[in-house]
CSV table of C-alpha atoms and ligand atoms in Angstrom, one decimal:
chain,number,residue,atom,x,y,z
A,1,MET,CA,131.1,110.1,85.0
A,2,PRO,CA,133.9,108.8,87.1
A,3,THR,CA,137.3,110.3,86.4
A,4,THR,CA,140.7,109.5,87.9
A,5,SER,CA,144.0,111.1,88.1
A,6,ALA,CA,145.7,107.7,87.6
A,7,ARG,CA,144.5,107.9,84.0
A,8,SER,CA,147.5,106.2,82.5
A,9,GLN,CA,146.7,102.8,83.9
A,10,PRO,CA,145.1,100.3,81.5
A,11,VAL,CA,142.0,99.5,83.4
A,12,TYR,CA,141.2,103.2,83.7
A,13,SER,CA,141.6,103.7,79.9
A,14,ALA,CA,139.2,100.9,79.2
A,15,LEU,CA,136.8,102.3,81.8
A,16,VAL,CA,136.9,105.7,80.3
A,17,VAL,CA,136.1,104.3,76.8
A,18,ALA,CA,133.3,102.1,78.3
A,19,LEU,CA,131.8,105.1,80.3
A,20,PHE,CA,132.0,107.2,77.2
A,21,LEU,CA,130.0,104.6,75.2
A,22,ILE,CA,127.4,104.3,78.0
A,23,GLY,CA,127.1,107.9,79.2
A,24,VAL,CA,127.4,110.1,76.2
A,25,GLY,CA,124.4,109.0,74.3
A,26,CYS,CA,125.8,106.9,71.4
A,27,SER,CA,123.1,105.2,69.5
A,28,ASP,CA,122.9,101.4,69.9
A,29,ALA,CA,124.2,100.9,66.4
A,30,ASP,CA,127.5,102.6,67.3
A,31,VAL,CA,128.4,100.1,70.0
A,32,ALA,CA,130.1,96.8,68.9
A,33,PRO,CA,129.4,93.6,71.0
A,34,THR,CA,132.0,93.3,73.7
A,35,GLY,CA,134.4,90.5,74.4
A,36,CYS,CA,132.7,89.3,77.5
A,37,THR,CA,129.4,88.8,75.7
A,38,ALA,CA,131.0,86.7,72.9
A,39,GLU,CA,130.2,83.0,72.7
A,40,GLY,CA,132.5,81.0,75.1
A,41,ALA,CA,133.9,84.1,76.7
A,42,ASP,CA,135.1,83.5,80.3
A,43,CYS,CA,135.5,86.9,81.9
A,44,THR,CA,136.2,87.7,85.5
A,45,LEU,CA,134.0,90.1,87.4
A,46,GLY,CA,136.7,92.7,87.0
A,47,GLU,CA,136.8,92.2,83.3
A,48,VAL,CA,133.0,92.5,82.8
A,49,GLY,CA,133.2,95.6,85.1
A,50,THR,CA,135.8,97.2,83.0
A,51,GLU,CA,133.9,96.5,79.8
A,52,GLY,CA,130.7,97.7,81.3
A,53,GLY,CA,132.1,100.9,82.9
A,54,LEU,CA,131.8,99.6,86.5
A,55,PHE,CA,134.2,99.4,89.3
A,56,LEU,CA,133.6,95.9,90.7
A,57,GLY,CA,135.7,95.3,93.8
A,58,SER,CA,136.3,93.9,97.2
A,59,THR,CA,138.2,94.9,100.3
A,60,SER,CA,141.7,94.8,101.6
A,61,GLU,CA,142.5,92.6,104.6
A,62,GLY,CA,145.0,93.1,107.4
A,63,ALA,CA,148.7,94.0,107.2
A,64,GLY,CA,150.6,92.1,104.5
A,65,TRP,CA,147.4,91.1,102.7
A,66,THR,CA,148.7,92.1,99.3
A,67,THR,CA,151.2,89.3,99.2
A,68,ALA,CA,148.9,86.8,100.8
A,69,PRO,CA,146.3,84.7,98.8
A,70,GLU,CA,143.8,87.6,99.2
A,71,GLY,CA,146.1,89.8,97.1
A,72,GLU,CA,146.1,87.3,94.3
A,73,LEU,CA,142.3,86.9,94.6
A,74,LEU,CA,141.7,90.6,94.2
A,75,ARG,CA,144.2,91.2,91.4
A,76,THR,CA,142.7,88.3,89.5
A,77,HIS,CA,138.9,88.8,89.9
A,78,PHE,CA,138.3,92.5,90.6
A,79,ASN,CA,139.1,96.0,89.1
A,80,SER,CA,138.6,98.0,92.3
A,81,VAL,CA,139.8,97.8,95.9
A,82,THR,CA,138.4,99.4,99.1
A,83,SER,CA,140.4,99.9,102.3
A,84,GLN,CA,138.6,97.8,104.9
A,85,ASN,CA,140.0,99.4,108.1
A,86,GLU,CA,143.4,101.0,107.5
A,87,LEU,CA,142.1,104.5,106.4
A,88,LYS,CA,139.7,104.9,109.3
A,89,TRP,CA,140.7,107.7,111.6
A,90,GLY,CA,140.9,105.4,114.6
A,91,ALA,CA,143.2,103.0,112.8
A,92,LEU,CA,145.5,105.7,111.3
A,93,VAL,CA,145.9,107.8,114.5
A,94,ARG,CA,145.7,105.5,117.5
A,95,ASP,CA,147.9,108.0,119.4
A,96,ARG,CA,147.1,111.7,119.1
A,97,GLY,CA,149.3,113.3,116.4
A,98,GLU,CA,150.9,110.1,115.3
A,99,TYR,CA,149.8,108.9,111.9
A,100,ARG,CA,150.6,105.3,110.9
A,101,PHE,CA,150.4,105.0,107.2
A,102,THR,CA,152.1,101.7,106.6
A,103,GLN,CA,149.0,99.6,106.0
A,104,ALA,CA,147.2,102.3,104.0
A,105,ASP,CA,150.2,102.7,101.8
A,106,GLU,CA,150.3,99.0,101.1
A,107,THR,CA,146.7,99.0,99.9
A,108,VAL,CA,147.1,102.2,97.8
A,109,GLU,CA,150.3,100.9,96.2
A,110,PHE,CA,148.6,97.5,95.5
A,111,ALA,CA,145.8,99.3,93.7
A,112,GLU,CA,148.2,101.4,91.6
A,113,ALA,CA,150.5,98.5,90.8
A,114,ASN,CA,147.5,96.5,89.5
A,115,GLY,CA,145.7,99.3,87.7
A,116,MET,CA,142.7,99.0,90.0
A,117,ARG,CA,140.4,101.8,91.2
A,118,MET,CA,141.2,102.7,94.8
A,119,ARG,CA,138.2,103.5,97.1
A,120,GLY,CA,139.2,105.2,100.4
A,121,HIS,CA,137.0,104.3,103.3
A,122,VAL,CA,136.4,106.4,105.4
A,123,LEU,CA,137.3,109.9,106.7
A,124,PHE,CA,134.6,110.3,109.4
A,125,TRP,CA,132.6,107.6,111.1
A,126,HIS,CA,131.4,107.5,114.6
A,127,ARG,CA,130.9,103.8,115.1
A,128,LEU,CA,133.2,100.8,115.8
A,129,ASN,CA,136.8,101.5,114.9
A,130,GLY,CA,135.9,104.7,113.0
A,131,PRO,CA,136.9,107.4,115.5
A,132,PRO,CA,140.2,107.4,117.5
A,133,ARG,CA,139.8,106.7,121.2
A,134,TRP,CA,141.3,110.0,122.2
A,135,LEU,CA,138.8,112.1,120.3
A,136,ALA,CA,136.0,112.0,122.8
A,137,ASP,CA,138.3,113.0,125.7
A,138,GLU,CA,139.7,115.8,123.7
A,139,LEU,CA,136.4,117.3,122.6
A,140,ALA,CA,135.1,116.9,126.2
A,141,ALA,CA,137.9,119.1,127.4
A,142,ALA,CA,137.6,121.7,124.7
A,143,ASP,CA,136.1,125.2,125.5
A,144,ASP,CA,134.4,125.2,122.1
A,145,PRO,CA,134.0,121.5,120.9
A,146,GLU,CA,132.7,122.5,117.5
A,147,ALA,CA,135.5,124.8,116.7
A,148,HIS,CA,138.0,122.3,118.0
A,149,LEU,CA,136.5,119.5,115.9
A,150,ARG,CA,136.5,121.7,112.8
A,151,GLU,CA,140.2,122.2,113.3
A,152,LEU,CA,140.9,118.5,113.9
A,153,MET,CA,138.9,117.6,110.8
A,154,ARG,CA,140.9,120.1,108.8
A,155,GLU,CA,144.2,118.6,110.0
A,156,HIS,CA,143.0,115.1,109.3
A,157,VAL,CA,141.7,115.7,105.8
A,158,GLU,CA,144.7,117.7,104.8
A,159,THR,CA,147.0,115.0,106.1
A,160,VAL,CA,145.2,112.0,104.7
A,161,VAL,CA,143.5,113.1,101.5
A,162,GLY,CA,146.5,115.3,100.8
A,163,ARG,CA,148.9,112.4,101.1
A,164,TYR,CA,146.9,110.3,98.6
A,165,ARG,CA,145.9,113.2,96.3
A,166,GLY,CA,145.4,111.9,92.8
A,167,ARG,CA,145.8,108.3,94.0
A,168,ILE,CA,142.6,107.6,95.8
A,169,HIS,CA,139.9,107.9,93.2
A,170,THR,CA,136.8,107.8,95.5
A,171,TRP,CA,136.5,108.7,99.1
A,172,ASP,CA,133.8,107.9,101.6
A,173,VAL,CA,133.8,111.2,103.4
A,174,VAL,CA,131.2,110.5,106.0
A,175,ASN,CA,129.8,107.1,107.0
A,176,GLU,CA,126.4,106.2,108.5
A,177,PRO,CA,124.9,109.6,109.4
A,178,LEU,CA,121.5,108.0,110.3
A,179,ALA,CA,120.5,106.0,113.4
A,180,LEU,CA,119.9,102.4,112.5
A,181,LEU,CA,116.5,101.8,110.8
A,182,SER,CA,115.6,105.5,111.3
A,183,ASP,CA,115.3,108.5,109.1
A,184,GLN,CA,117.0,110.7,111.8
A,185,ILE,CA,120.6,111.6,112.3
A,186,ASP,CA,122.2,109.4,114.9
A,187,HIS,CA,122.3,111.4,118.1
A,188,GLU,CA,124.9,109.1,119.5
A,189,SER,CA,127.4,110.4,116.9
A,190,ILE,CA,130.3,112.3,118.4
A,191,PHE,CA,130.0,114.6,115.3
A,192,PHE,CA,126.3,115.3,115.9
A,193,GLN,CA,127.1,116.1,119.5
A,194,ALA,CA,129.9,118.5,118.8
A,195,PHE,CA,128.2,120.5,116.0
A,196,ALA,CA,125.2,122.8,116.7
A,197,ASP,CA,124.0,121.8,113.2
A,198,TYR,CA,124.9,118.4,111.8
A,199,ASP,CA,124.5,119.6,108.2
A,200,ASP,CA,127.3,122.0,108.9
A,201,PHE,CA,129.5,119.0,109.9
A,202,LEU,CA,128.7,117.3,106.6
A,203,ASP,CA,129.3,120.5,104.7
A,204,HIS,CA,132.6,121.1,106.4
A,205,ALA,CA,133.8,117.5,105.8
A,206,PHE,CA,133.0,117.6,102.1
A,207,ARG,CA,134.5,121.1,101.6
A,208,LEU,CA,137.7,120.0,103.2
A,209,ALA,CA,137.9,116.9,101.1
A,210,ARG,CA,137.2,118.8,97.9
A,211,ALA,CA,140.0,121.3,98.7
A,212,ALA,CA,142.5,118.5,99.5
A,213,ASP,CA,141.8,116.6,96.3
A,214,PRO,CA,139.6,118.5,93.8
A,215,ASP,CA,139.5,115.4,91.4
A,216,ALA,CA,138.5,112.8,94.0
A,217,LYS,CA,134.8,111.6,93.9
A,218,LEU,CA,133.3,112.3,97.3
A,219,PHE,CA,130.7,110.0,98.8
A,220,LEU,CA,128.3,109.9,101.7
A,221,ASN,CA,127.9,106.2,102.7
A,222,GLU,CA,124.9,104.7,104.5
A,223,ILE,CA,124.2,101.2,105.8
A,224,LEU,CA,120.6,100.3,105.1
A,225,PRO,CA,119.0,102.4,102.2
A,226,ALA,CA,118.8,99.4,99.9
A,227,PHE,CA,116.7,97.5,102.5
A,228,SER,CA,114.9,100.0,104.7
A,229,GLU,CA,112.4,102.5,103.2
A,230,THR,CA,112.7,104.6,106.3
A,231,THR,CA,116.5,104.8,105.9
A,232,PHE,CA,116.2,105.5,102.2
A,233,ASP,CA,113.7,108.4,102.8
A,234,GLY,CA,115.9,109.9,105.6
A,235,LEU,CA,119.0,109.6,103.5
A,236,TYR,CA,117.3,111.1,100.4
A,237,ARG,CA,116.1,114.1,102.3
A,238,LEU,CA,119.5,114.6,103.9
A,239,VAL,CA,121.3,114.4,100.6
A,240,GLN,CA,118.7,116.7,98.9
A,241,ARG,CA,119.5,119.3,101.5
A,242,LEU,CA,123.2,119.0,100.9
A,243,VAL,CA,122.8,119.4,97.1
A,244,GLU,CA,120.5,122.4,97.6
A,245,ARG,CA,123.1,124.0,99.9
A,246,GLY,CA,125.9,123.5,97.5
A,247,THR,CA,127.9,121.0,99.6
A,248,PRO,CA,130.4,119.4,97.2
A,249,ILE,CA,129.1,115.8,97.3
A,250,ASP,CA,129.5,113.6,94.2
A,251,GLY,CA,127.9,110.4,95.2
A,252,VAL,CA,125.9,108.2,97.7
A,253,GLY,CA,127.0,104.8,98.8
A,254,PHE,CA,124.6,102.1,99.7
A,255,GLN,CA,126.5,99.7,101.9
A,256,GLY,CA,124.3,96.6,101.3
A,257,HIS,CA,124.9,94.3,104.3
A,258,PHE,CA,122.0,92.0,103.8
A,259,VAL,CA,121.5,90.4,107.2
A,260,LEU,CA,118.0,91.5,108.1
A,261,GLY,CA,116.5,90.6,104.7
A,262,ARG,CA,117.0,90.5,101.0
A,263,PRO,CA,116.6,93.5,98.7
A,264,ASP,CA,114.1,93.7,95.9
A,265,ARG,CA,115.9,94.3,92.5
A,266,GLU,CA,113.5,96.9,91.1
A,267,THR,CA,113.2,98.8,94.4
A,268,LEU,CA,116.9,98.9,94.6
A,269,ARG,CA,117.2,100.2,91.1
A,270,GLN,CA,114.6,102.9,91.7
A,271,ARG,CA,116.4,104.0,94.9
A,272,LEU,CA,119.7,104.2,93.0
A,273,GLN,CA,118.0,106.1,90.2
A,274,ALA,CA,116.5,108.6,92.7
A,275,PHE,CA,120.0,109.8,93.6
A,276,ALA,CA,121.0,109.8,89.9
A,277,ASP,CA,118.1,112.1,89.3
A,278,LEU,CA,119.7,114.5,91.8
A,279,GLY,CA,122.8,114.4,89.6
A,280,LEU,CA,124.8,112.1,91.9
A,281,LEU,CA,126.8,109.0,91.4
A,282,THR,CA,125.9,105.9,93.4
A,283,GLU,CA,127.7,102.7,94.4
A,284,ILE,CA,126.9,99.5,96.3
A,285,THR,CA,129.9,99.9,98.7
A,286,GLU,CA,129.8,97.0,101.2
A,287,LEU,CA,127.9,94.0,99.8
A,288,ASP,CA,127.5,90.8,101.8
A,289,VAL,CA,124.5,88.4,101.9
A,290,THR,CA,124.3,86.0,104.9
A,291,ILE,CA,123.4,82.5,104.1
A,292,ASN,CA,121.1,82.6,107.2
A,293,LEU,CA,118.5,84.5,105.1
A,294,PHE,CA,117.6,81.1,103.5
A,295,PRO,CA,117.2,78.6,106.4
A,296,ASP,CA,114.6,76.6,104.6
A,297,ALA,CA,116.1,76.6,101.1
A,298,ALA,CA,117.1,73.3,99.5
A,299,ASP,CA,120.1,75.1,98.1
A,300,PRO,CA,120.9,78.2,100.1
A,301,PHE,CA,123.9,79.1,98.0
A,302,ALA,CA,121.7,79.3,94.9
A,303,GLU,CA,119.3,81.6,96.7
A,304,GLN,CA,122.3,83.7,97.8
A,305,ALA,CA,123.4,83.9,94.2
A,306,GLU,CA,120.0,85.3,93.2
A,307,VAL,CA,120.4,88.1,95.7
A,308,TYR,CA,123.9,88.9,94.3
A,309,ALA,CA,122.5,88.9,90.8
A,310,ASP,CA,119.8,91.3,91.9
A,311,VAL,CA,122.3,93.8,93.3
A,312,TYR,CA,124.7,93.8,90.4
A,313,ALA,CA,121.9,94.0,87.9
A,314,ALA,CA,120.2,96.9,89.8
A,315,CYS,CA,123.4,98.9,89.8
A,316,ALA,CA,124.2,98.0,86.2
A,317,ALA,CA,120.8,99.3,85.2
A,318,VAL,CA,121.5,102.8,86.4
A,319,ASP,CA,124.0,104.8,84.3
A,320,LEU,CA,125.3,106.8,87.3
A,321,CYS,CA,125.8,103.7,89.5
A,322,ILE,CA,129.5,103.2,89.1
A,323,GLY,CA,130.3,100.1,91.1
A,324,VAL,CA,129.7,97.3,93.5
A,325,THR,CA,132.1,96.2,96.2
A,326,THR,CA,131.8,93.1,98.3
A,327,TRP,CA,132.8,93.5,102.0
A,328,ASN,CA,135.6,90.9,102.5
A,329,PRO,CA,136.8,89.0,99.5
A,330,HIS,CA,136.0,85.5,100.9
A,331,ASP,CA,134.0,83.7,103.6
A,332,ALA,CA,136.9,82.8,105.9
A,333,THR,CA,137.5,86.4,106.9
A,334,THR,CA,134.0,87.9,106.8
A,335,TRP,CA,133.6,90.6,109.4
A,336,LEU,CA,130.1,89.3,110.1
A,337,ASP,CA,131.4,86.2,111.8
A,338,VAL,CA,133.3,88.2,114.4
A,339,ASP,CA,131.1,91.3,114.8
A,340,ALA,CA,129.8,91.9,118.3
A,341,ILE,CA,126.2,91.7,117.1
A,342,PHE,CA,126.2,89.6,113.9
A,343,GLY,CA,128.9,87.2,115.2
A,344,GLY,CA,126.2,85.5,117.3
A,345,GLN,CA,124.7,84.0,114.1
A,346,ALA,CA,128.0,82.8,112.6
A,347,PRO,CA,128.8,81.3,110.2
A,348,HIS,CA,127.4,83.6,107.6
A,349,PHE,CA,129.2,82.5,104.4
A,350,PRO,CA,128.2,85.8,102.9
A,351,THR,CA,130.7,86.6,100.2
A,352,LEU,CA,131.5,85.6,96.6
A,353,PHE,CA,134.3,83.2,97.4
A,354,ASP,CA,134.3,80.2,99.8
A,355,GLU,CA,136.8,79.5,102.6
A,356,SER,CA,139.1,77.8,100.1
A,357,LEU,CA,139.0,81.0,97.9
A,358,GLU,CA,137.0,79.2,95.2
A,359,PRO,CA,134.2,81.1,93.4
A,360,LYS,CA,130.7,80.4,94.7
A,361,PRO,CA,127.5,80.3,92.7
A,362,ALA,CA,127.1,84.0,93.7
A,363,TYR,CA,130.3,84.9,91.8
A,364,HIS,CA,129.1,83.4,88.6
A,365,ALA,CA,125.6,85.0,89.1
A,366,ALA,CA,127.2,88.4,89.5
A,367,VAL,CA,129.3,88.0,86.4
A,368,ASP,CA,126.2,86.9,84.4
A,369,ALA,CA,124.1,89.7,85.8
A,370,VAL,CA,126.5,92.3,84.5
A,371,ILE,CA,126.9,90.5,81.1
A,372,ALA,CA,123.1,90.4,80.7
A,373,SER,CA,122.7,94.1,81.7
A,374,PRO,CA,122.4,97.0,79.1
A,375,ARG,CA,126.0,97.9,80.0
A,376,LEU,CA,127.3,95.1,77.9
A,377,SER,CA,124.5,94.1,75.7
A,378,ARG,CA,123.4,97.4,74.1
B,401,LIG,C1,134.1,96.7,109.7
B,401,LIG,C2,135.4,95.8,109.4
B,401,LIG,O1,135.1,95.0,108.3
B,401,LIG,C3,135.9,95.1,110.6
B,401,LIG,O2,137.1,94.5,110.3
B,401,LIG,C4,136.0,96.1,111.7
B,401,LIG,O3,136.4,95.4,112.9
B,401,LIG,C5,134.8,96.9,112.0
B,401,LIG,O4,134.4,97.6,110.8
B,401,LIG,N1,130.1,99.3,107.9
B,401,LIG,C6,131.2,99.9,107.6
B,401,LIG,C7,132.6,99.2,107.7
B,401,LIG,O5,131.2,101.0,107.0
B,401,LIG,O6,133.6,100.1,107.9
B,401,LIG,C8,132.5,98.1,108.7
B,401,LIG,O7,133.8,97.4,108.6
B,401,LIG,C9,131.4,97.2,108.4
B,401,LIG,C10,130.1,98.0,108.6
């Protein structure tokens, strides 16, 4: 069950009550119908999430986003926020030894001021803007790259997780361990290359994070397990090894960038449940659904809405699935449109809100899916 050290905030209090009702085995008769299931109720996604014990969120945007329309959008419609880029090692420490916390502080303060769950993304990631540019040179010059990296990781986690101790509820500790569409560790990863045994890298990362904030929920996050059976199998075996070893992992994030195809609701539910059966939390951490999946549809936005409904319903059907986060709050700023690979197929229109920040059919489908789930109706 998620816990938080910012327990005094109202959304957290409601979540704790909702999670108690869901998770502690009350009989159905003990649970009164909730406000969002009442006739004529018009709840936001954040409100149905709070009632259903789910963190339903979206991402931060660039500097100053909290006072831009995006801030208003998140505050109004969601109960959780994930840092999109500002907590990545490469963004925080562009120059060796020089942390720039201004943007991360802005997002963390926004979450606190609005009683929202803060999801920290990400301590260690080898792709895109994940690692700082100086890291490769520094490891190449080291006599013992593994020992040196262990020490750099310790400094980084103590500095960052320590700074936000008790304020960042959930951390992605490591992102995307697997090669794309493979069940094997990505050999291109700078972390794989520096450590003799990649599992030791993961174990070290999670132990450091646990020590720096014992109450934070620590996640391993992967890109394709909802869609690719190969990825799911590889991730499951990896996580099973970590659990058996005693690595302090609390949860597994399924990113959910649906560009290659759409997920199947029941398969997704089963895959989330598989990790729950290991005693772990899960979340859909980076949801977007490109409109290009439906080139022949009469109403592609209706098809997109069905996929969103599938994902929110699948998570809501698993007691230990604690949330769904969309990657970018609205279509005008989606990362897919500017990504080196996916940008070629722009525009994607992949989020819950259109370019005028109006809710799309997908938004209403997501709200309805949670309302119809056992979280609210039992
Ligand atoms: C993306 C951001 O959205 C972009 O702004 C940035 O340029 C690159 O990274 N998987 C992840 C996220 O885990 O960190 C990525 O975010 C999207 C894919």
